[in-house]
CSV table of C-alpha atoms in Angstrom, one decimal:
chain,number,residue,atom,x,y,z
A,22,MET,CA,30.6,-61.3,-33.9
A,23,GLY,CA,31.0,-64.3,-35.8
A,24,ASN,CA,33.4,-65.6,-33.7
A,25,GLN,CA,31.0,-67.7,-31.1
A,26,THR,CA,32.2,-70.9,-29.7
A,27,GLU,CA,30.1,-74.2,-31.1
A,28,LYS,CA,28.2,-74.9,-27.0
A,29,THR,CA,27.6,-70.7,-27.5
A,30,ARG,CA,25.9,-71.2,-31.5
A,31,TYR,CA,24.1,-73.7,-30.2
A,32,GLU,CA,22.6,-72.2,-27.1
A,33,LEU,CA,21.6,-69.5,-29.4
A,34,ASN,CA,20.2,-72.2,-32.1
A,35,LYS,CA,17.9,-73.2,-29.3
A,36,GLU,CA,17.3,-70.0,-27.7
A,37,LEU,CA,15.8,-69.2,-31.8
A,38,ALA,CA,13.2,-72.0,-31.6
A,39,GLN,CA,12.3,-70.7,-28.0
A,40,MET,CA,11.0,-67.6,-29.6
A,41,LEU,CA,9.4,-68.9,-32.7
A,42,LYS,CA,6.8,-70.6,-29.3
A,43,GLY,CA,3.5,-70.3,-29.8
A,44,GLY,CA,3.0,-69.8,-32.9
A,45,VAL,CA,2.1,-71.2,-36.5
A,46,ILE,CA,4.7,-72.9,-38.9
A,47,MET,CA,3.6,-72.8,-42.0
A,48,ASP,CA,5.1,-74.3,-45.6
A,49,VAL,CA,5.2,-72.0,-48.5
A,50,THR,CA,6.5,-72.6,-52.0
A,51,THR,CA,6.4,-68.9,-53.8
A,52,PRO,CA,7.1,-65.4,-52.4
A,53,GLU,CA,3.7,-65.1,-52.6
A,54,GLN,CA,2.1,-68.0,-50.6
A,55,ALA,CA,5.0,-66.3,-48.1
A,56,ARG,CA,3.3,-63.0,-47.9
A,57,ILE,CA,0.3,-64.1,-47.0
A,58,ALA,CA,1.7,-66.7,-44.5
A,59,GLN,CA,3.2,-63.7,-43.2
A,60,GLU,CA,0.1,-61.7,-43.4
A,61,ALA,CA,-1.8,-64.0,-41.7
A,62,GLY,CA,0.8,-64.2,-38.7
A,63,ALA,CA,3.2,-67.0,-39.3
A,64,CYS,CA,6.1,-67.2,-37.0
A,65,ALA,CA,8.4,-69.0,-40.0
A,66,VAL,CA,7.7,-70.3,-42.9
A,67,MET,CA,9.6,-73.2,-44.3
A,68,ALA,CA,10.0,-72.8,-48.1
A,69,LEU,CA,9.8,-75.7,-50.1
A,70,GLU,CA,9.0,-76.7,-53.7
A,71,ARG,CA,5.9,-79.3,-53.2
A,72,ILE,CA,4.5,-79.9,-50.3
A,73,PRO,CA,4.0,-82.7,-49.0
A,74,ALA,CA,0.3,-83.7,-49.9
A,75,ASP,CA,2.1,-83.3,-53.8
A,76,ILE,CA,5.3,-85.0,-53.4
A,77,ARG,CA,3.2,-87.8,-51.8
A,78,ALA,CA,0.7,-87.0,-55.6
A,79,ALA,CA,4.1,-87.1,-57.5
A,80,GLY,CA,5.9,-90.0,-56.3
A,81,GLY,CA,9.6,-90.3,-57.1
A,82,VAL,CA,13.0,-89.3,-55.5
A,83,SER,CA,12.6,-85.7,-54.0
A,84,ARG,CA,15.5,-84.0,-53.1
A,85,MET,CA,16.1,-80.2,-51.7
A,86,SER,CA,14.4,-76.6,-53.1
A,87,ASP,CA,16.3,-74.9,-55.4
A,88,PRO,CA,18.5,-72.5,-53.7
A,89,ALA,CA,17.0,-69.5,-55.9
A,90,MET,CA,13.4,-70.2,-55.1
A,91,ILE,CA,14.3,-70.3,-51.0
A,92,LYS,CA,15.8,-67.3,-51.6
A,93,GLY,CA,13.3,-65.5,-53.7
A,94,ILE,CA,11.4,-66.4,-50.2
A,95,GLN,CA,13.7,-64.5,-48.1
A,96,GLU,CA,13.9,-61.7,-50.4
A,97,ALA,CA,10.3,-61.7,-49.4
A,98,VAL,CA,9.7,-62.0,-46.0
A,99,SER,CA,11.1,-60.4,-42.7
A,100,ILE,CA,10.2,-64.1,-40.6
A,101,PRO,CA,12.3,-66.5,-40.4
A,102,VAL,CA,13.2,-69.2,-42.8
A,103,MET,CA,13.6,-72.7,-43.0
A,104,ALA,CA,14.1,-75.4,-46.1
A,105,LYS,CA,13.9,-79.1,-45.7
A,106,CYS,CA,17.4,-81.0,-46.8
A,107,ARG,CA,17.3,-85.1,-46.5
A,108,ILE,CA,18.1,-87.5,-44.2
A,109,GLY,CA,21.5,-87.4,-43.9
A,110,HIS,CA,22.4,-85.7,-46.6
A,111,PHE,CA,24.9,-82.9,-45.3
A,112,ALA,CA,26.1,-81.0,-48.8
A,113,GLU,CA,22.3,-80.5,-48.8
A,114,ALA,CA,22.6,-78.8,-45.4
A,115,GLN,CA,25.3,-77.2,-46.3
A,116,ILE,CA,24.2,-75.7,-49.5
A,117,LEU,CA,21.4,-74.1,-47.1
A,118,GLU,CA,24.0,-72.8,-44.6
A,119,ALA,CA,25.7,-71.0,-47.3
A,120,ILE,CA,22.3,-68.5,-48.2
A,121,GLU,CA,22.2,-68.4,-45.0
A,122,ILE,CA,18.9,-70.1,-43.7
A,123,ASP,CA,17.4,-69.6,-40.4
A,124,TYR,CA,16.9,-72.7,-39.7
A,125,ILE,CA,17.4,-77.1,-41.3
A,126,ASP,CA,15.0,-79.1,-41.4
A,127,GLU,CA,16.7,-82.7,-41.8
A,128,SER,CA,13.3,-84.3,-42.7
A,129,GLU,CA,11.7,-87.6,-43.6
A,130,VAL,CA,9.1,-86.0,-46.4
A,131,LEU,CA,12.1,-85.6,-48.1
A,132,SER,CA,13.3,-89.2,-49.7
A,133,PRO,CA,16.4,-90.3,-47.4
A,134,ALA,CA,19.6,-90.0,-48.7
A,135,ASP,CA,21.6,-92.4,-46.3
A,136,ASP,CA,20.0,-95.3,-44.9
A,137,VAL,CA,22.4,-94.9,-41.8
A,138,TYR,CA,23.7,-91.7,-40.6
A,139,HIS,CA,21.5,-89.1,-40.3
A,140,ILE,CA,23.9,-85.4,-40.9
A,141,ASP,CA,26.0,-84.7,-38.0
A,142,LYS,CA,24.2,-80.9,-36.6
A,143,THR,CA,27.2,-80.3,-34.6
A,144,GLN,CA,29.2,-79.7,-37.6
A,145,PHE,CA,27.2,-77.0,-39.1
A,146,LYS,CA,26.6,-73.0,-37.0
A,147,VAL,CA,23.1,-72.7,-38.3
A,148,PRO,CA,20.6,-74.1,-36.8
A,149,PHE,CA,18.2,-77.9,-37.2
A,150,VAL,CA,14.7,-79.1,-36.1
A,151,CYS,CA,14.4,-82.7,-36.4
A,152,GLY,CA,10.8,-84.8,-36.9
A,153,ALA,CA,10.5,-87.6,-33.9
A,154,ARG,CA,8.5,-90.3,-32.8
A,155,ASP,CA,9.7,-91.2,-29.8
A,156,LEU,CA,12.1,-89.7,-27.0
A,157,GLY,CA,14.3,-92.4,-28.7
A,158,GLU,CA,14.3,-90.8,-31.9
A,159,ALA,CA,13.7,-87.3,-30.5
A,160,LEU,CA,17.3,-87.2,-27.9
A,161,ARG,CA,19.4,-88.8,-31.1
A,162,ARG,CA,18.3,-86.1,-32.9
A,163,ILE,CA,19.4,-83.8,-30.2
A,164,GLU,CA,22.6,-86.3,-29.0
A,165,GLU,CA,23.8,-85.2,-32.7
A,166,GLY,CA,22.7,-81.8,-32.9
A,167,ALA,CA,19.5,-80.6,-33.3
A,168,ALA,CA,17.9,-77.3,-31.6
A,169,MET,CA,14.6,-78.6,-32.0
A,170,ILE,CA,12.0,-81.4,-32.1
A,171,ARG,CA,8.8,-81.6,-34.2
A,172,THR,CA,6.8,-84.7,-33.9
A,173,LYS,CA,6.3,-86.9,-37.7
A,174,GLY,CA,3.5,-86.8,-37.1
A,175,GLU,CA,2.6,-88.3,-41.5
A,176,PRO,CA,3.1,-85.3,-43.2
A,177,GLY,CA,0.3,-84.2,-47.0
A,178,THR,CA,-2.0,-86.8,-45.1
A,179,GLY,CA,-4.8,-83.8,-43.7
A,180,ASP,CA,-4.8,-86.2,-41.0
A,181,VAL,CA,-4.2,-85.8,-37.3
A,182,ILE,CA,-3.8,-89.3,-35.6
A,183,GLN,CA,0.2,-89.9,-36.5
A,184,ALA,CA,1.5,-87.1,-35.0
A,185,VAL,CA,-0.8,-87.6,-32.0
A,186,ARG,CA,0.2,-91.1,-31.3
A,187,HIS,CA,3.9,-89.2,-31.5
A,188,MET,CA,2.7,-86.8,-28.8
A,189,ARG,CA,1.8,-88.6,-26.4
A,190,GLN,CA,4.1,-91.2,-26.8
A,191,MET,CA,6.8,-88.7,-26.5
A,192,ASN,CA,5.3,-87.7,-23.3
A,193,ARG,CA,5.0,-90.8,-22.4
A,194,GLU,CA,7.9,-91.9,-22.2
A,195,ILE,CA,9.1,-88.4,-20.2
A,196,ALA,CA,6.3,-89.3,-17.8
A,197,ARG,CA,8.1,-93.1,-17.2
A,198,ILE,CA,11.8,-91.7,-16.8
A,199,ARG,CA,10.7,-88.7,-14.7
A,200,SER,CA,9.5,-91.1,-12.5
A,201,MET,CA,12.7,-93.7,-12.3
A,202,ARG,CA,14.7,-93.7,-10.0
A,203,GLU,CA,18.2,-93.1,-10.4
A,204,ASP,CA,20.0,-96.1,-10.2
A,205,GLU,CA,17.3,-96.7,-13.1
A,206,LEU,CA,18.4,-94.7,-15.8
A,207,PHE,CA,22.0,-96.2,-16.4
A,208,ASP,CA,19.7,-98.8,-18.4
A,209,CYS,CA,17.2,-96.7,-19.6
A,210,VAL,CA,20.3,-95.4,-21.9
A,211,LYS,CA,21.3,-98.0,-23.3
A,212,GLU,CA,17.1,-99.0,-23.9
A,213,LEU,CA,17.5,-95.1,-25.7
A,214,GLN,CA,20.8,-95.2,-27.6
A,215,VAL,CA,22.0,-91.7,-26.2
A,216,SER,CA,24.7,-90.4,-23.9
A,217,TYR,CA,22.9,-89.6,-19.9
A,218,ASP,CA,22.9,-86.8,-19.6
A,219,LEU,CA,20.3,-86.4,-22.1
A,220,VAL,CA,18.5,-89.2,-19.9
A,221,LYS,CA,19.4,-87.3,-16.6
A,222,TYR,CA,17.8,-83.8,-17.8
A,223,VAL,CA,14.9,-85.5,-19.2
A,224,HIS,CA,14.7,-87.4,-15.1
A,225,GLU,CA,15.5,-83.7,-13.7
A,226,ASN,CA,13.5,-81.4,-16.4
A,227,GLY,CA,10.1,-83.8,-17.5
A,228,ARG,CA,10.6,-82.1,-20.9
A,229,LEU,CA,13.4,-82.4,-23.6
A,230,PRO,CA,15.9,-80.2,-23.3
A,231,VAL,CA,15.2,-78.3,-26.8
A,232,VAL,CA,11.2,-76.6,-27.4
A,233,ASN,CA,9.0,-79.5,-29.1
A,234,PHE,CA,6.3,-78.9,-31.6
A,235,ALA,CA,3.5,-80.8,-33.8
A,236,ALA,CA,4.0,-81.4,-37.3
A,237,GLY,CA,2.2,-83.2,-39.4
A,238,GLY,CA,-1.2,-83.9,-40.4
A,239,VAL,CA,-2.6,-80.9,-39.0
A,240,ALA,CA,-5.3,-79.4,-41.2
A,241,THR,CA,-7.5,-77.6,-39.1
A,242,PRO,CA,-7.6,-74.5,-36.2
A,243,ALA,CA,-9.0,-77.7,-34.1
A,244,ASP,CA,-6.5,-80.3,-34.4
A,245,ALA,CA,-3.9,-77.2,-33.6
A,246,ALA,CA,-5.4,-76.9,-30.8
A,247,LEU,CA,-5.9,-80.9,-30.2
A,248,MET,CA,-1.9,-81.0,-30.3
A,249,MET,CA,-0.9,-77.9,-28.1
A,250,GLN,CA,-3.3,-79.2,-25.4
A,251,LEU,CA,-1.3,-82.8,-26.1
A,252,GLY,CA,1.6,-80.8,-24.8
A,253,ALA,CA,3.0,-79.1,-28.6
A,254,GLU,CA,5.0,-75.9,-28.0
A,255,GLY,CA,4.2,-74.8,-31.1
A,256,VAL,CA,2.3,-76.6,-34.5
A,257,PHE,CA,3.7,-76.5,-38.6
A,258,VAL,CA,1.5,-76.5,-40.9
A,259,GLY,CA,1.8,-77.9,-44.0
A,260,SER,CA,-0.4,-78.8,-46.9
A,261,GLY,CA,-2.9,-78.2,-44.8
A,262,ILE,CA,-2.9,-74.3,-45.6
A,263,PHE,CA,-2.1,-73.5,-49.1
A,264,LYS,CA,-4.4,-77.2,-50.2
A,265,SER,CA,-7.9,-75.7,-48.9
A,266,GLY,CA,-9.7,-73.2,-50.0
A,267,ASP,CA,-9.5,-69.9,-48.2
A,268,PRO,CA,-5.5,-70.2,-47.7
A,269,GLN,CA,-5.4,-66.8,-46.0
A,270,LYS,CA,-8.5,-67.4,-43.7
A,271,ARG,CA,-7.7,-70.6,-42.5
A,272,ALA,CA,-3.9,-69.0,-41.7
A,273,ALA,CA,-4.5,-66.7,-39.8
A,274,ALA,CA,-7.7,-69.2,-37.8
A,275,ILE,CA,-4.7,-71.4,-37.3
A,276,VAL,CA,-2.4,-68.9,-35.6
A,277,LYS,CA,-5.3,-67.3,-33.2
A,278,ALA,CA,-6.5,-71.7,-32.4
A,279,VAL,CA,-3.0,-71.6,-31.4
A,280,THR,CA,-2.8,-68.9,-29.6
A,281,ASN,CA,-6.0,-68.9,-27.6
A,282,TYR,CA,-6.0,-73.1,-27.6
A,283,LYS,CA,-7.7,-73.7,-24.6
A,284,ASP,CA,-10.5,-71.6,-25.1
A,285,ALA,CA,-14.0,-73.6,-26.9
A,286,LYS,CA,-15.6,-70.7,-27.9
A,287,LEU,CA,-13.4,-68.8,-29.5
A,288,LEU,CA,-12.0,-71.9,-31.5
A,289,ALA,CA,-15.7,-72.3,-32.1
A,290,GLU,CA,-16.0,-69.2,-34.4
A,291,LEU,CA,-12.4,-69.5,-35.2
A,292,SER,CA,-13.7,-73.2,-37.0
A,293,GLU,CA,-16.6,-70.9,-38.8
A,294,ASN,CA,-16.6,-71.5,-42.9
A,295,LEU,CA,-12.9,-71.1,-42.9
A,296,GLY,CA,-13.8,-73.0,-46.8
A,297,GLU,CA,-13.1,-76.4,-48.1
A,298,ALA,CA,-10.5,-78.5,-45.3
A,299,MET,CA,-8.1,-80.3,-47.8
A,300,VAL,CA,-9.3,-83.9,-49.4
A,301,GLY,CA,-6.9,-86.6,-46.5
A,302,ILE,CA,-5.7,-89.8,-46.3
A,303,ASN,CA,-6.7,-92.1,-43.7
A,304,GLU,CA,-3.2,-94.0,-42.7
A,305,GLN,CA,-4.7,-97.4,-44.0
A,306,GLU,CA,-4.9,-95.6,-47.5
A,307,ILE,CA,-1.3,-95.0,-47.0
A,308,ALA,CA,0.8,-96.4,-49.7
A,309,LEU,CA,4.2,-94.9,-48.6
A,310,LEU,CA,5.0,-93.9,-44.1
A,311,MET,CA,7.1,-90.9,-43.9
A,312,ALA,CA,7.3,-91.1,-40.8
A,313,GLU,CA,8.8,-94.6,-40.9
A,314,ARG,CA,12.2,-93.5,-42.4
A,315,GLY,CA,15.1,-92.1,-40.7
A,316,LYS,CA,15.3,-93.6,-37.3
B,23,MET,CA,3.5,-57.3,-7.7
B,24,ARG,CA,1.0,-58.6,-10.2
B,25,ILE,CA,2.6,-58.2,-13.4
B,26,GLY,CA,0.7,-59.0,-16.5
B,27,VAL,CA,2.8,-61.5,-19.5
B,28,LEU,CA,1.8,-61.2,-22.8
B,29,ALA,CA,1.1,-64.1,-23.9
B,30,VAL,CA,0.3,-64.2,-27.7
B,31,GLN,CA,3.1,-65.7,-29.1
B,32,GLY,CA,6.7,-66.5,-27.8
B,33,ALA,CA,9.2,-67.2,-25.2
B,34,PHE,CA,7.1,-65.9,-22.4
B,35,GLU,CA,6.9,-68.5,-20.2
B,36,GLU,CA,11.1,-67.8,-19.8
B,37,HIS,CA,9.6,-64.3,-18.4
B,38,GLU,CA,7.3,-66.0,-16.2
B,39,GLN,CA,9.6,-68.2,-14.4
B,40,MET,CA,12.2,-65.7,-14.2
B,41,LEU,CA,9.8,-63.1,-12.8
B,42,ARG,CA,7.8,-66.4,-10.2
B,43,ALA,CA,11.5,-67.2,-8.7
B,44,LEU,CA,11.4,-63.2,-8.3
B,45,GLY,CA,8.9,-63.0,-5.8
B,46,ALA,CA,6.3,-61.9,-8.1
B,47,GLU,CA,2.6,-62.8,-9.5
B,48,CYS,CA,2.0,-63.6,-13.1
B,49,PHE,CA,-0.8,-63.7,-14.7
B,50,GLU,CA,-0.9,-64.3,-18.9
B,51,ILE,CA,-2.8,-62.4,-21.7
B,52,ARG,CA,-3.9,-64.4,-24.4
B,53,GLN,CA,-6.7,-62.1,-25.2
B,54,ARG,CA,-9.6,-59.4,-23.4
B,55,SER,CA,-11.1,-61.1,-21.0
B,56,ASP,CA,-7.6,-61.6,-19.1
B,57,LEU,CA,-6.9,-58.5,-18.3
B,58,SER,CA,-9.7,-57.5,-15.8
B,59,GLY,CA,-7.4,-58.0,-13.1
B,60,ARG,CA,-4.7,-55.7,-11.2
B,61,MET,CA,-1.7,-55.1,-13.3
B,62,ASP,CA,1.3,-53.3,-12.4
B,63,GLY,CA,3.9,-54.5,-14.2
B,64,LEU,CA,3.7,-55.7,-18.6
B,65,VAL,CA,6.2,-58.5,-19.7
B,66,LEU,CA,6.5,-57.5,-23.9
B,67,PRO,CA,8.1,-60.9,-25.1
B,68,GLY,CA,10.5,-62.3,-28.1
B,69,GLY,CA,9.3,-64.1,-30.7
B,70,GLU,CA,8.0,-62.4,-33.7
B,71,SER,CA,7.2,-58.5,-33.7
B,72,THR,CA,4.3,-59.4,-36.9
B,73,VAL,CA,2.9,-62.2,-36.0
B,74,MET,CA,2.1,-60.1,-32.0
B,75,GLY,CA,1.5,-56.9,-33.8
B,76,LYS,CA,-1.6,-58.5,-35.6
B,77,LEU,CA,-2.7,-60.7,-33.3
B,78,LEU,CA,-2.5,-58.1,-30.7
B,79,ARG,CA,-5.3,-56.3,-32.8
B,80,GLU,CA,-7.3,-58.7,-34.2
B,81,LEU,CA,-7.7,-59.9,-30.1
B,82,GLY,CA,-8.9,-57.0,-29.0
B,83,LEU,CA,-5.7,-55.7,-26.9
B,84,PHE,CA,-4.6,-53.4,-28.3
B,85,GLN,CA,-6.4,-50.2,-27.0
B,86,PRO,CA,-6.8,-51.4,-23.8
B,87,LEU,CA,-2.7,-51.9,-23.3
B,88,TRP,CA,-1.8,-48.4,-25.7
B,89,LYS,CA,-3.7,-47.1,-22.4
B,90,LYS,CA,-2.3,-48.5,-19.9
B,91,ILE,CA,1.1,-48.3,-21.0
B,92,GLU,CA,0.5,-44.5,-22.1
B,93,SER,CA,-0.8,-43.5,-18.8
B,94,GLY,CA,2.3,-45.3,-16.9
B,95,LEU,CA,2.0,-49.0,-16.8
B,96,PRO,CA,5.6,-50.2,-16.5
B,97,VAL,CA,6.7,-53.0,-19.1
B,98,LEU,CA,9.4,-54.2,-20.0
B,99,ALA,CA,9.5,-55.0,-23.8
B,100,THR,CA,13.0,-57.2,-25.2
B,101,CYS,CA,13.6,-58.1,-28.9
B,102,ALA,CA,10.1,-58.2,-30.6
B,103,GLY,CA,8.8,-56.4,-27.4
B,104,LEU,CA,11.2,-53.4,-28.3
B,105,ILE,CA,9.8,-53.1,-31.9
B,106,LEU,CA,6.5,-53.9,-30.5
B,107,LEU,CA,7.0,-50.4,-28.2
B,108,ALA,CA,9.0,-48.0,-31.0
B,109,GLU,CA,7.3,-45.4,-32.2
B,110,ARG,CA,9.3,-46.4,-35.6
B,111,ILE,CA,10.7,-49.2,-37.8
B,112,SER,CA,13.4,-48.2,-39.7
B,113,GLY,CA,12.0,-49.2,-43.5
B,114,GLU,CA,8.0,-50.0,-42.7
B,115,GLU,CA,5.0,-47.8,-43.3
B,116,GLY,CA,3.6,-47.7,-40.0
B,117,SER,CA,4.1,-49.3,-36.7
B,118,HIS,CA,2.7,-50.5,-33.7
B,119,LEU,CA,1.5,-49.4,-29.9
B,120,GLY,CA,3.9,-46.3,-30.7
B,121,THR,CA,4.4,-45.5,-27.4
B,122,LEU,CA,8.2,-45.7,-27.3
B,123,PRO,CA,9.8,-41.9,-29.0
B,124,VAL,CA,13.0,-44.6,-31.3
B,125,THR,CA,13.2,-45.6,-34.2
B,126,VAL,CA,14.4,-49.3,-34.2
B,127,LYS,CA,15.9,-51.4,-36.9
B,128,ARG,CA,14.4,-55.1,-37.4
B,129,ASN,CA,16.6,-58.5,-37.7
B,130,ALA,CA,19.5,-55.7,-38.0
B,131,TYR,CA,22.1,-57.6,-37.7
B,132,GLY,CA,20.9,-60.1,-39.9
B,133,ARG,CA,20.2,-63.9,-39.7
B,134,GLN,CA,20.3,-66.5,-37.7
B,135,LEU,CA,24.1,-66.5,-38.9
B,136,GLY,CA,24.4,-63.4,-37.2
B,137,SER,CA,23.1,-64.2,-33.5
B,138,PHE,CA,25.6,-63.5,-30.9
B,139,ARG,CA,26.3,-63.3,-27.0
B,140,THR,CA,28.1,-60.9,-25.6
B,141,GLU,CA,28.2,-59.1,-22.3
B,142,ALA,CA,28.4,-55.4,-21.4
B,143,GLU,CA,28.0,-52.8,-19.1
B,144,MET,CA,23.5,-51.5,-18.7
B,145,LYS,CA,23.5,-48.3,-16.5
B,146,HIS,CA,22.0,-48.7,-13.3
B,147,ILE,CA,22.8,-52.5,-13.3
B,148,GLY,CA,26.0,-53.2,-13.8
B,149,THR,CA,27.9,-55.9,-16.6
B,150,ILE,CA,24.5,-58.7,-17.5
B,151,PRO,CA,24.9,-61.7,-19.8
B,152,MET,CA,23.6,-60.2,-23.6
B,153,HIS,CA,22.6,-62.6,-25.9
B,154,PHE,CA,21.0,-61.0,-29.4
B,155,ILE,CA,18.8,-63.3,-31.8
B,156,ARG,CA,17.5,-62.2,-34.9
B,157,ALA,CA,18.1,-58.9,-33.0
B,158,PRO,CA,17.1,-55.2,-33.4
B,159,TYR,CA,18.7,-52.2,-32.2
B,160,VAL,CA,17.9,-48.5,-31.7
B,161,GLU,CA,18.7,-46.8,-34.6
B,162,LYS,CA,18.0,-42.9,-33.0
B,163,VAL,CA,15.9,-41.6,-29.9
B,164,GLY,CA,13.8,-38.7,-29.4
B,165,SER,CA,15.2,-36.8,-26.4
B,166,ASP,CA,14.4,-38.2,-23.0
B,167,VAL,CA,15.4,-41.1,-24.0
B,168,GLU,CA,18.3,-42.0,-21.7
B,169,VAL,CA,20.8,-44.7,-23.4
B,170,LEU,CA,21.0,-47.8,-20.8
B,171,ALA,CA,23.5,-50.1,-23.2
B,172,GLU,CA,25.4,-50.0,-26.4
B,173,VAL,CA,27.4,-52.7,-28.3
B,174,ASP,CA,29.2,-51.8,-30.9
B,175,GLY,CA,28.3,-48.6,-31.3
B,176,ARG,CA,24.7,-49.5,-31.1
B,177,ILE,CA,21.6,-48.5,-29.1
B,178,VAL,CA,20.1,-51.6,-27.3
B,179,ALA,CA,19.1,-51.1,-24.1
B,180,VAL,CA,16.9,-47.7,-23.5
B,181,ARG,CA,14.6,-45.8,-21.0
B,182,TYR,CA,11.4,-43.7,-21.5
B,183,LYS,CA,9.7,-42.7,-18.7
B,184,ASN,CA,8.4,-46.3,-16.9
B,185,GLN,CA,8.8,-48.1,-20.4
B,186,LEU,CA,12.5,-50.2,-20.8
B,187,ALA,CA,13.2,-51.7,-23.8
B,188,LEU,CA,15.9,-53.8,-24.8
B,189,SER,CA,17.3,-55.6,-27.9
B,190,PHE,CA,18.3,-58.4,-26.2
B,191,HIS,CA,17.1,-61.3,-23.9
B,192,PRO,CA,17.3,-61.3,-20.1
B,193,GLU,CA,15.5,-64.2,-20.0
B,194,VAL,CA,17.3,-66.3,-21.4
B,195,SER,CA,20.6,-65.7,-19.7
B,196,GLY,CA,20.3,-67.1,-15.9
B,197,ASP,CA,20.9,-63.1,-14.6
B,198,THR,CA,17.4,-61.9,-13.2
B,199,SER,CA,19.3,-58.5,-13.5
B,200,VAL,CA,17.0,-56.4,-15.5
B,201,HIS,CA,14.4,-58.1,-14.2
B,202,ARG,CA,15.6,-57.1,-10.9
B,203,TYR,CA,15.7,-53.7,-11.6
B,204,PHE,CA,12.4,-53.5,-13.5
B,205,LEU,CA,10.6,-54.9,-10.5
B,206,ARG,CA,11.8,-52.3,-8.3
B,207,MET,CA,10.1,-49.7,-11.5
B,208,CYS,CA,6.2,-51.9,-10.6
B,209,GLU,CA,7.2,-51.4,-6.7
B,210,ASN,CA,8.1,-47.3,-7.0
B,211,ALA,CA,4.8,-46.3,-9.9
B,212,ARG,CA,3.2,-48.5,-7.9
B,213,GLY,CA,-0.8,-47.2,-9.0
B,214,ASP,CA,-4.0,-47.8,-10.6
B,215,PHE,CA,-3.9,-48.5,-14.4
């Protein structure tokens, strides 16, 4: 069944993201953490050597994880396994494809390898998810072949403000395009630097042509519910879980919060006695803005 | 026709859109209190079966849904939904609802690189597009289970009483014939579940 056309492959990859909707994707650094995440109800895990909060603390260049470490996690769980490569580093992406990763995150969390070009993701069989701060970034990544989008937020901070800003920004721009006259779309194409077809899709459907998750700074069930109510179709939680006092309990609570994101009574129960949340960094205190990487 | 769609995780909206386009009314099942109204059919969508199985139990949905299915409520289960219904899961201990006498193999075609699309014949329906996404297939069927479709010698669709279970995803294929068949099942089964 390997003889799928390029277009079919892309559709299948978008459809895998559809299956992840309403779910929580958790950062894990060991097979043990991956098992905890799966037990707690993660719909996929992101395998990486260091979670964003530690990357931030350690400084220096951060790269794709050791394939042996990723394979260990693939063997530990039955849910999809994702891994990160650097922006523009198509050789890292080729390596991740070779070990049959389920999803590649071309991620601003790692040090960018190219300050001009993103990876031509149409050249790959495995799907890509990319971060975006606004509609233009999202559509440019989709044009390059991304099958899923997430807000960039600000990873490793435990501060949700940037994810909120990015989600609201995307929604605002989608609403604007939705309300445009057809003859205004051509100018919008130039403004966003994307093809007419993508702008037309947004105009007609009032949404991105791929699934859109929230990421970057989600640390509590309330954060997850906030992002879902703002229109996210699911949530990535990076440092928020395994940097907290009781990862298992917090992970399970965030999963349930995403399922019942409008039920405040249940959210109140879920938020009780979760132990210490990760120590946050306010956006004014951040030395490195990862969201500025890759436009 | 009022169809409940399990909406704890996964591609439930796609089922709702398809069923609504066919004139059915849909409601989402996210917690026990959602089960209070009339229900003529149930959809168990695609997604991650480990997540859905866990949430079924923890949100108090397991017992009431199990009871309704056992008493004949028509069910359409796709991919992860098939795993939720299966009596046995190959290589794993335990199962979820376990109302469908089959053994199912999870991630049977491998990782995402093994996902594929094809067209094949489905009994009572005809040739339809089939999208397999990290899909399971049925390894063994109990007696009285009707095999509805096979692809490359693997069983990918079955019916047992009022349970219709598929490895693939008609809800993303744009073809409504499986949902139409399911609504006819619901029509014929009309009862108080």
